[in-house]
Every structure is written in structure tokens, then in C-alpha cells.
Short mmCIF file of C-alpha atoms in Angstrom, two decimals:
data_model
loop_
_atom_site.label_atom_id
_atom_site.label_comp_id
_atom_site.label_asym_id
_atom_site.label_seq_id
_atom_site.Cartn_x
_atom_site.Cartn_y
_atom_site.Cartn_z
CA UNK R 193 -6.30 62.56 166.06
CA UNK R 194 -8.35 59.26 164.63
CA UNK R 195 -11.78 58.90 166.34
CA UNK R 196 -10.79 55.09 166.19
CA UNK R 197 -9.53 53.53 168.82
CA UNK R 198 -9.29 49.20 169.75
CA UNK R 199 -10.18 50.11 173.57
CA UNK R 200 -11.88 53.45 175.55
CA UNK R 201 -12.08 53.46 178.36
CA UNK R 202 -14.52 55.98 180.50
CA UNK R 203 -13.28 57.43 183.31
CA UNK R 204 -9.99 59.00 184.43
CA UNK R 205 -9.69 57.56 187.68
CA UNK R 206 -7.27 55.05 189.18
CA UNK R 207 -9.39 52.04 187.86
CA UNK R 208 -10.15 53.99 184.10
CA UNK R 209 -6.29 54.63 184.43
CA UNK R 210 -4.83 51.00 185.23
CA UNK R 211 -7.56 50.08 182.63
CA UNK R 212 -5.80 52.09 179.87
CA UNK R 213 -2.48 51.64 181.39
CA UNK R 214 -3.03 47.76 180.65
CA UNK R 215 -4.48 48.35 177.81
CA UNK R 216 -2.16 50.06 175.95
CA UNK R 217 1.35 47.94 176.94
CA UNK R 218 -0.95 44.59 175.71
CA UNK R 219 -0.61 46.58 171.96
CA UNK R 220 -3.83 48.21 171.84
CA UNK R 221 -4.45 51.84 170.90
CA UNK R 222 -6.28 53.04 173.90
CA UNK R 223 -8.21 56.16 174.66
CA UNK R 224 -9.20 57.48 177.98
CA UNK R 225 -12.73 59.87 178.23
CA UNK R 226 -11.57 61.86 181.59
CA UNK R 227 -14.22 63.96 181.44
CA UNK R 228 -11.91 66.94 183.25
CA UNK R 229 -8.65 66.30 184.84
CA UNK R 230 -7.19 62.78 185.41
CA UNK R 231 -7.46 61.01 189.05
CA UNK R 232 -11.21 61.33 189.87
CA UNK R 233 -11.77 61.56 193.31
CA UNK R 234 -8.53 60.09 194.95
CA UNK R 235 -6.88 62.65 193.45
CA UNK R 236 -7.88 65.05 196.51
CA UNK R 237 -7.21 62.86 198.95
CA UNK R 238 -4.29 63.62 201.49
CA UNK R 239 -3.28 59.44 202.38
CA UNK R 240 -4.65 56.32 200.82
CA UNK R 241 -3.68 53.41 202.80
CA UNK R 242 -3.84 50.09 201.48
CA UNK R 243 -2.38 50.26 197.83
CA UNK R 244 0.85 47.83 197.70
CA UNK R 245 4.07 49.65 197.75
CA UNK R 246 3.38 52.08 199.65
CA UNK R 247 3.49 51.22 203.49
CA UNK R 248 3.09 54.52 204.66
CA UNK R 249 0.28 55.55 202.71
CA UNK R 250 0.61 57.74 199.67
CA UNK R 251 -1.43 61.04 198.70
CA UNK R 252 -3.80 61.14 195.97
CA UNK R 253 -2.30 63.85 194.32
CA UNK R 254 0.97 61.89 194.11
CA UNK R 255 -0.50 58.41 193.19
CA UNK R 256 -2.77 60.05 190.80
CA UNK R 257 -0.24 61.79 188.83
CA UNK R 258 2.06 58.99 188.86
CA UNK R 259 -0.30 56.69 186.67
CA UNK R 260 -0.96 59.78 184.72
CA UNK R 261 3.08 59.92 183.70
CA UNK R 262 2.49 55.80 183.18
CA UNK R 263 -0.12 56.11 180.87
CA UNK R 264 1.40 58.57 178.88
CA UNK R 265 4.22 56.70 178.16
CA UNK R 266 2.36 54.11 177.51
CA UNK R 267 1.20 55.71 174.55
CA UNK R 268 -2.43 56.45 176.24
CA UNK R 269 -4.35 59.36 174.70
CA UNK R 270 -6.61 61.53 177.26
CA UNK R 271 -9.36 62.67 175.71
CA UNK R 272 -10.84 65.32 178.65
CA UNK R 273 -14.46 64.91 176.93
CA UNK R 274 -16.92 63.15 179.14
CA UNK R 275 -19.14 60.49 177.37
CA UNK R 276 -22.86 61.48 177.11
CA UNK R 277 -23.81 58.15 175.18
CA UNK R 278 -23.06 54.69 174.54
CA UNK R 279 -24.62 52.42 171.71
CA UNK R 280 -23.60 49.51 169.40
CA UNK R 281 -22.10 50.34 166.14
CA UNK R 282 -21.82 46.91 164.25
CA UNK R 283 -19.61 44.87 166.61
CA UNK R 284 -17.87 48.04 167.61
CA UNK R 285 -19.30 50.71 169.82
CA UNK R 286 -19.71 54.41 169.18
CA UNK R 287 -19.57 57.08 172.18
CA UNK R 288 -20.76 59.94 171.94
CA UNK R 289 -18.86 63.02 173.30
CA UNK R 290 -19.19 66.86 172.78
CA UNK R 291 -16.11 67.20 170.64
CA UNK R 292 -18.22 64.09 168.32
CA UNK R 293 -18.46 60.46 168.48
CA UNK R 294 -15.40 57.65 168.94
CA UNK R 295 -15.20 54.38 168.17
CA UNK R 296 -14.22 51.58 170.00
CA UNK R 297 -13.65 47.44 169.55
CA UNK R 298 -14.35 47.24 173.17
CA UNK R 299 -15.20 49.67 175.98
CA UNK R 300 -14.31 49.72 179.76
CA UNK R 301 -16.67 51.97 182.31
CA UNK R 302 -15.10 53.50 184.95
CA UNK R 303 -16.98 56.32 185.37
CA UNK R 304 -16.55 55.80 189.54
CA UNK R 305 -19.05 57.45 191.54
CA UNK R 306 -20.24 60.56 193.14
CA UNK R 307 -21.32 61.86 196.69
CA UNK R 308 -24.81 61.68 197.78
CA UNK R 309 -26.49 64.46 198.45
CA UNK R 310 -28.25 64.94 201.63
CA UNK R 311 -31.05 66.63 200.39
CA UNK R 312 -31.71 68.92 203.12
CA UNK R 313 -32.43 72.37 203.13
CA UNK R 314 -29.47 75.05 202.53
CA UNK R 315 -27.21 72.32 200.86
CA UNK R 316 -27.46 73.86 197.88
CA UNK R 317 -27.30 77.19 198.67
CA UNK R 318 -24.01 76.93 200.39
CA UNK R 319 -22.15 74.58 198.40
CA UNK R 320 -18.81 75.99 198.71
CA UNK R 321 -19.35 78.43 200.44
CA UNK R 322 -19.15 76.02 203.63
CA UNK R 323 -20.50 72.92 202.12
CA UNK R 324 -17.74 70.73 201.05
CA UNK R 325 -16.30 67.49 200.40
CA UNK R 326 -12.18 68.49 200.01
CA UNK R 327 -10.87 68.11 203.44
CA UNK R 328 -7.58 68.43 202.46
CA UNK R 329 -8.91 71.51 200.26
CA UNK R 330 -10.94 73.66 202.98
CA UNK R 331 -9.31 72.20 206.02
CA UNK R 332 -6.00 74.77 206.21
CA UNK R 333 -8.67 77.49 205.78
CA UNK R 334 -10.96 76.48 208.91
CA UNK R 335 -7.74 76.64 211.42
CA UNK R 336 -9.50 77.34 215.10
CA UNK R 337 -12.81 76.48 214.17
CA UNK R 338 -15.47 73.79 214.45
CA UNK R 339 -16.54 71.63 211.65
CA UNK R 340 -19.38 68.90 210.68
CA UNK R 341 -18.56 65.85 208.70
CA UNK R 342 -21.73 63.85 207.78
CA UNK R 343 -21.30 60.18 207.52
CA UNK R 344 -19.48 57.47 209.38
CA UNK R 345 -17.86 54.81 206.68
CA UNK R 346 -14.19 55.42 205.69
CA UNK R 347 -14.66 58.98 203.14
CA UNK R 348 -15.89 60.60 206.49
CA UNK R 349 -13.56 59.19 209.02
CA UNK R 350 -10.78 59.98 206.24
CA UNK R 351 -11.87 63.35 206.04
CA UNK R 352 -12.60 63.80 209.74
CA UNK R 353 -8.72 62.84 210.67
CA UNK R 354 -7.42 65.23 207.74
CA UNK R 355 -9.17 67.66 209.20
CA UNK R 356 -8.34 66.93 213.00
CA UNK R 357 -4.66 68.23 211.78
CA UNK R 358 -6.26 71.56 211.51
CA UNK R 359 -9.24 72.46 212.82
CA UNK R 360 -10.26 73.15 216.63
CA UNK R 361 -12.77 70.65 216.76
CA UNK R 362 -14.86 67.76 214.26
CA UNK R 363 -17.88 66.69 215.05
CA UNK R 364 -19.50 63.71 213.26
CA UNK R 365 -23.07 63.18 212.49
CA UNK R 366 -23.90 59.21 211.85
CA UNK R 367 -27.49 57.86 211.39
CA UNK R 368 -26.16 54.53 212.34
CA UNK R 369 -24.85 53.27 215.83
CA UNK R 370 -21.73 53.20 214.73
CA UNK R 371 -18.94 53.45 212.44
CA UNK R 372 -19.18 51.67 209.13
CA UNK R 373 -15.64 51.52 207.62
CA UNK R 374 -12.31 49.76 208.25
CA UNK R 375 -11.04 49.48 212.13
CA UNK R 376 -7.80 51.80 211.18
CA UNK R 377 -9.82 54.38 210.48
CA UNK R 378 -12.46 53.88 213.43
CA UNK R 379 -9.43 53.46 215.85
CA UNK R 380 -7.67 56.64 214.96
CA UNK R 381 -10.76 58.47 215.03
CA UNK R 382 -12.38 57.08 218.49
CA UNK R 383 -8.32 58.00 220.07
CA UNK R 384 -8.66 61.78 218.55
CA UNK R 385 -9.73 64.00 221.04
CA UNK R 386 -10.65 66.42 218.33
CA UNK R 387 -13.48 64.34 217.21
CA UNK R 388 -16.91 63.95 218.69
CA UNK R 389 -18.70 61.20 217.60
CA UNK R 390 -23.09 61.58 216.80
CA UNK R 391 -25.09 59.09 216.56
CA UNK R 392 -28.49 58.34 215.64
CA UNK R 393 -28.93 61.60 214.14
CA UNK R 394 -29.30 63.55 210.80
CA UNK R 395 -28.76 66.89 209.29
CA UNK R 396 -31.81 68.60 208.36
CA UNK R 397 -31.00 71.60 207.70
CA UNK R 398 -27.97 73.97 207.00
CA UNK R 399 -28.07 77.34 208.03
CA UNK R 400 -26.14 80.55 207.64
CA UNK R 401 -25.88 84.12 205.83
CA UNK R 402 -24.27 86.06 203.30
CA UNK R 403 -20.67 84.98 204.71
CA UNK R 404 -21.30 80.98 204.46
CA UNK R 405 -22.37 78.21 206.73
CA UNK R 406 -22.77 79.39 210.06
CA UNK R 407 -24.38 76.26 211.46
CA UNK R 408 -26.99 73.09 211.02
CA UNK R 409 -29.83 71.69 212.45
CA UNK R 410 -29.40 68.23 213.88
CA UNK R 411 -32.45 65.58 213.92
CA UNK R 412 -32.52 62.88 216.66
CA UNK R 413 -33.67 60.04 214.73
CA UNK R 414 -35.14 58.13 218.00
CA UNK R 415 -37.30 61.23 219.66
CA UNK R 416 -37.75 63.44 216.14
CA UNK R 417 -36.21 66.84 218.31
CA UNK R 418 -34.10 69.07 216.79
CA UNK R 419 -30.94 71.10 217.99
CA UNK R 420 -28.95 73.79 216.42
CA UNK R 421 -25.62 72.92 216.57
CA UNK R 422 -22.76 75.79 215.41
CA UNK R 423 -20.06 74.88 212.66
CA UNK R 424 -18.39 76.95 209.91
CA UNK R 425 -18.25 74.05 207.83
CA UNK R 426 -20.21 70.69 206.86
CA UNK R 427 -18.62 67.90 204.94
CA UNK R 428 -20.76 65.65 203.04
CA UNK R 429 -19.88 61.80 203.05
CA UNK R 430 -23.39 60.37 203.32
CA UNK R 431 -22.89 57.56 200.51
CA UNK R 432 -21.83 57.17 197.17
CA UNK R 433 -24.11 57.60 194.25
CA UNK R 434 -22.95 55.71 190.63
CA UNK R 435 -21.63 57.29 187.74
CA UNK R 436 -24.06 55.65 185.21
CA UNK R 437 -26.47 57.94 184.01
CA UNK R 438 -25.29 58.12 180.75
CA UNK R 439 -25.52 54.20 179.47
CA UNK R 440 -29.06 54.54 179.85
CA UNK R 441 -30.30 50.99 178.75
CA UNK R 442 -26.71 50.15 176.93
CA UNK R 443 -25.99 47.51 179.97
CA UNK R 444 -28.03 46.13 182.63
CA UNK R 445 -27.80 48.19 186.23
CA UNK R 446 -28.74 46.84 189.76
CA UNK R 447 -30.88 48.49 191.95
CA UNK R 448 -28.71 50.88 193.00
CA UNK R 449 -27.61 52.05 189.29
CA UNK R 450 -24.27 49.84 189.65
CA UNK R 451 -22.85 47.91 186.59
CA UNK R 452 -23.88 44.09 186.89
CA UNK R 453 -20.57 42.52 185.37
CA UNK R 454 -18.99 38.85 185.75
CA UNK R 455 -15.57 38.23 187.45
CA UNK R 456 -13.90 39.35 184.58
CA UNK R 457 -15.35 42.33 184.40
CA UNK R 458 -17.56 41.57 181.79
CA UNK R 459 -21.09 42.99 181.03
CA UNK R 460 -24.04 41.24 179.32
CA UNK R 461 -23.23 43.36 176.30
CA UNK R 462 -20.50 41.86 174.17
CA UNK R 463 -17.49 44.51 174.16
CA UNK R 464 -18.69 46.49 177.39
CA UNK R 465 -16.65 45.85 180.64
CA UNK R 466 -16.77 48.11 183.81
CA UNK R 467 -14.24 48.44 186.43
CA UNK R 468 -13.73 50.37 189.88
CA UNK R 469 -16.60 51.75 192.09
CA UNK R 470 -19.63 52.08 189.29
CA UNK R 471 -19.37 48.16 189.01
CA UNK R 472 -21.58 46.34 191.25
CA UNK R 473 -19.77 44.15 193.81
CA UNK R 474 -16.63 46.47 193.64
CA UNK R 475 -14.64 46.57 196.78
CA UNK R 476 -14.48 51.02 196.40
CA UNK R 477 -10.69 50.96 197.46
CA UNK R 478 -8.19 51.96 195.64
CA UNK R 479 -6.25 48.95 195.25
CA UNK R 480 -9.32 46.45 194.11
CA UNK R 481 -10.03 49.78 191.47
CA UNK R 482 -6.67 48.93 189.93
CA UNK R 483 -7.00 45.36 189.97
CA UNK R 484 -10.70 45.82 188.33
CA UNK R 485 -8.77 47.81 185.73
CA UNK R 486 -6.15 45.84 184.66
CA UNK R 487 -8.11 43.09 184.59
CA UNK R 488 -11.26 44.71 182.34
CA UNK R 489 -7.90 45.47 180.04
CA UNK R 490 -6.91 41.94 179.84
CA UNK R 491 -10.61 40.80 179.29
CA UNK R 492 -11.11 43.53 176.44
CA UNK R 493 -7.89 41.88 175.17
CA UNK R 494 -9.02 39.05 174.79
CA UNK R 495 -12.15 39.62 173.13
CA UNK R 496 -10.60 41.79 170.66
CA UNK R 497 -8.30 38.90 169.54
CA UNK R 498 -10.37 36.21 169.46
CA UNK R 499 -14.06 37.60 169.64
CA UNK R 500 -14.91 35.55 172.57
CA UNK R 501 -17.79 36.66 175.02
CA UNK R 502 -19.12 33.82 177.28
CA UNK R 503 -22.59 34.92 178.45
CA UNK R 504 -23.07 36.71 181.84
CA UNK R 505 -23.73 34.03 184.35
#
């Protein structure tokens, strides 16, 4: 297979995807860098609500696989190599991945992002093993038992009602006064009587033995006291964390390591564009990652056939 391609695009998740999907029925031979399996982390996810079409909501590991089957016949090649580099080749770009480096015209990041960590004490240690961010995942294997779910913006309360079907009780832990995510979410988990709601506190620790988790320590944030507080699992949804290590100084970041682009998705450096959740500004839902992708596509496009790049205002 040719190193060579008119578009890559980096990242295998429902913004990389439309990206590629675009890409490749405007003409253009189009690579995706997955980095592991298609669908990022939607792909895990039990209902996404809010994507046209699908009224009811529609799982993760349906939608996911869906675009998959588009892409490929699309013509799309998945390349399951991550990219560990990105730097100007002439006026094309070379990445560099561990199979060796490919060649693009124009590139679209959308690398997506990744869970913060909390940082405390036993987090680590217990990652699966108790630690977790897969409700869908761990929840069947919890049935009867209490669990922690750290955050209060829409991951957590997502997570929280998935595992509500299951488990005896949820308890959230929010360092905030309140919920932070969309009011269908923060409805259906203030009617559950499976969830109890924490707030003004933090995890500092995680505790437990040679079996797993076996519970955490919980901070007040107003008086500093700490109570132990028994769960057999905790799920981590305390923020997201950008997927942009690897450009290194390739494109300008904000402050939070997000991709500064223009509405068109369009970086400072010609022939970059970034879509989905490592852009700055993005909306992190799964329908505004599609629309970021298709439209990075159409931008790249564009450039490619006319070598147009109006400078980032």
C-alpha cells in the first residue's frame, strides 16, 4: 500500500471518520491513522442522544461501526498506526508512524481527547481492577453493589444512568454545586432514586486490597475533613484532557493544549485542519464532531484544488 495519500486524517473517531468519509466521496485518496480500533471513545457508549436520525438515541457500538462500513466503501484505508509526529515536507506533510512515515497534501487532527486523571492516591494502582471509565463495560459485573462516579458534566451523568440499570446504588462525587451538563441528563439523574448526588467534595484517595477497590476517601472541599465512604467501583469523568501531544510545535495550541483553528477548521499551518473534541471551541458532542469532520474534508478539498489558505484570523 502507497505511503501517499491527498488527505490523512488522525484519529478514528466519529469526527476523524466523517472527516475521511467526506474526504474520500469528494475524489480524494484518504487515509485514516486509528491508532487501535475505529470509534474512539463513543464507541463504548450504551446511548448517544442528539445525533439526527436517530430519535431514540443510538449506541456507540452501533453508530460507530456504521461509519466504519461507510468509510470502507468509500474507499477509506485504516491505517491502525497512531501518529507520533507531524512536520512539513515541501507543501505536503509527512507523519510519522511506527510502521514509517506517510505523506499527505493536507492533514485533518482528530485525535479527540482523553480522561483526566484525578491524580490521587491508589488511581493507579487499581486501574481496572475497580477503577474504570466503561460503564456499559463493568456495570453488568457490579449487579447489587455500590459504585462512585467522579464528575458531574454529561460523561458522568451518562455513565451514572447506565449504571443505575444495574447496580444497587451510584453515588456521585462533584466539586462543583451542581451539575454541569445538558438538563436531559441532570433531569433523569436528579428523578433516579439510585443516584446520590455529592457536592463540594473530592476524591483523595482510593483504597482497597488484593481483590480491587474496596472504597475511597472523600474530601469536603469547604471544612478540609475527610470520610471513608465504601464502593466496589470508581468511575473517572473528572474532565477531558486533549489528544495533542504529538504535534509538538507543528500548530499553535491554547492553553489548555486544544487546536486553535478558524471556522473552517483551518489551522495557522497551511494544509493542517483539526476537527472534533482536540479543536478548541468544539462543541464535544457527537453530532458537532461530525459536522467538524465533514467540514475539515471540504476545507482540505479545497485547498488541495486550488492551494488556497486565507490566514488564521
Amino acid at each position: 500500500m502507497s505511503d501517499e495519500y491527498d488527505v490523512v486524517v488522525v484519529g478514528g473517531g466519529l469526527a476523524g471518520m466523517s472527516a475521511g468519509l467526506t474526504s474520500a466521496r469528494l475524489g480524494r485518496k484518504t487515509a485514516i491513522l486509528t491508532g487501535g480500533l475505529p470509534g474512539g471513545q463513543l464507541v463504548s457508549i450504551e446511548h448517544i442522544d442528539g445525533v439526527p436520525g436517530f430519535p431514540e438515541g443510538v449506541p456507540g457500538y452501533d453508530l460507530c461501526p456504521m461509519t466504519q462500513e461507510q468509510c470502507d466503501a468509500a474507499g477509506v484505508a485504516f491505517l491502525q498506526d497512531a501518529c507520533d509526529g507531524l512536520e512539513a515536507d515541501g507543501d505536503k506533510w509527512r507523519l510519522a508512524t511506527a510502521s514509517g512515515p506517510v505523506s499527505a497534501g493536507a492533514v485533518i487532527v482528530a485525535s479527540g481527547s482523553s480522561f483526566a486523571k484525578l491524580g490521587a492516591p491508589g488511581e493507579e494502582e487499581f486501574q481496572g481492577r475497580g477503577v474504570s471509565d466503561c460503564a456499559s463495560c463493568d456495570g453488568p459485573l457490579l449487579r447489587g453493589k455500590t459504585t462512585l462516579v467522579v464528575g458531574g458534566g454529561d460523561s458522568a451523568m451518562q455513565e451514572a444512568l447506565a449504571l443505575a440499570e444495574h447496580v444497587e446504588k451510584v453515588i456521585m462525587i462533584e466539586r462543583g454545586a451542581a451539575l454541569n451538563g445538558q438538563a436531559a441528563y441532570k433531569e433523569k439523574v436528579e428523578a433516579s432514586d439510585k443516584i446520590e448526588l455529592q457536592f463540594g467534595k473530592t476524591v483523595s484517595e482510593i483504597l482497597g486490597d488484593d481483590n480491587g477497590v474496596a472504597g475511597v476517601k472523600v474530601k469536603d472541599a469547604a471544612s478540609g475533613d475527610e470520610v471513608e465512604v465504601k464502593t466496589a467501583a470508581v468511575f473517572v469523568f473528572a474532565g477531558l484532557v486533549p489528544n495533542s501531544a504529538f504535534l509538538k510545535d507543528a500548530v499553535p495550541l491554547d492553553e489548555k493544549g486544544r487546536i486553535v483553528t478558524d471556522a473552517s477548521m483551518r489551522t495557522s499551518a497551511k494544509g493542517v485542519l483539526a476537527a472534533g473534541a482536540v479543536r478548541a471551541a468544539s462543541a464535544c458532542r457527537a453530532a458537532g464532531a461530525m459536522g467538524d469532520g465533514a467540514g475539515a474534508a471540504l476545507a482540505a478539498d479545497h485547498y488541495l484544488a486550488t492551494g488556497e489558505w486565507p490566514a488564521l484570523s
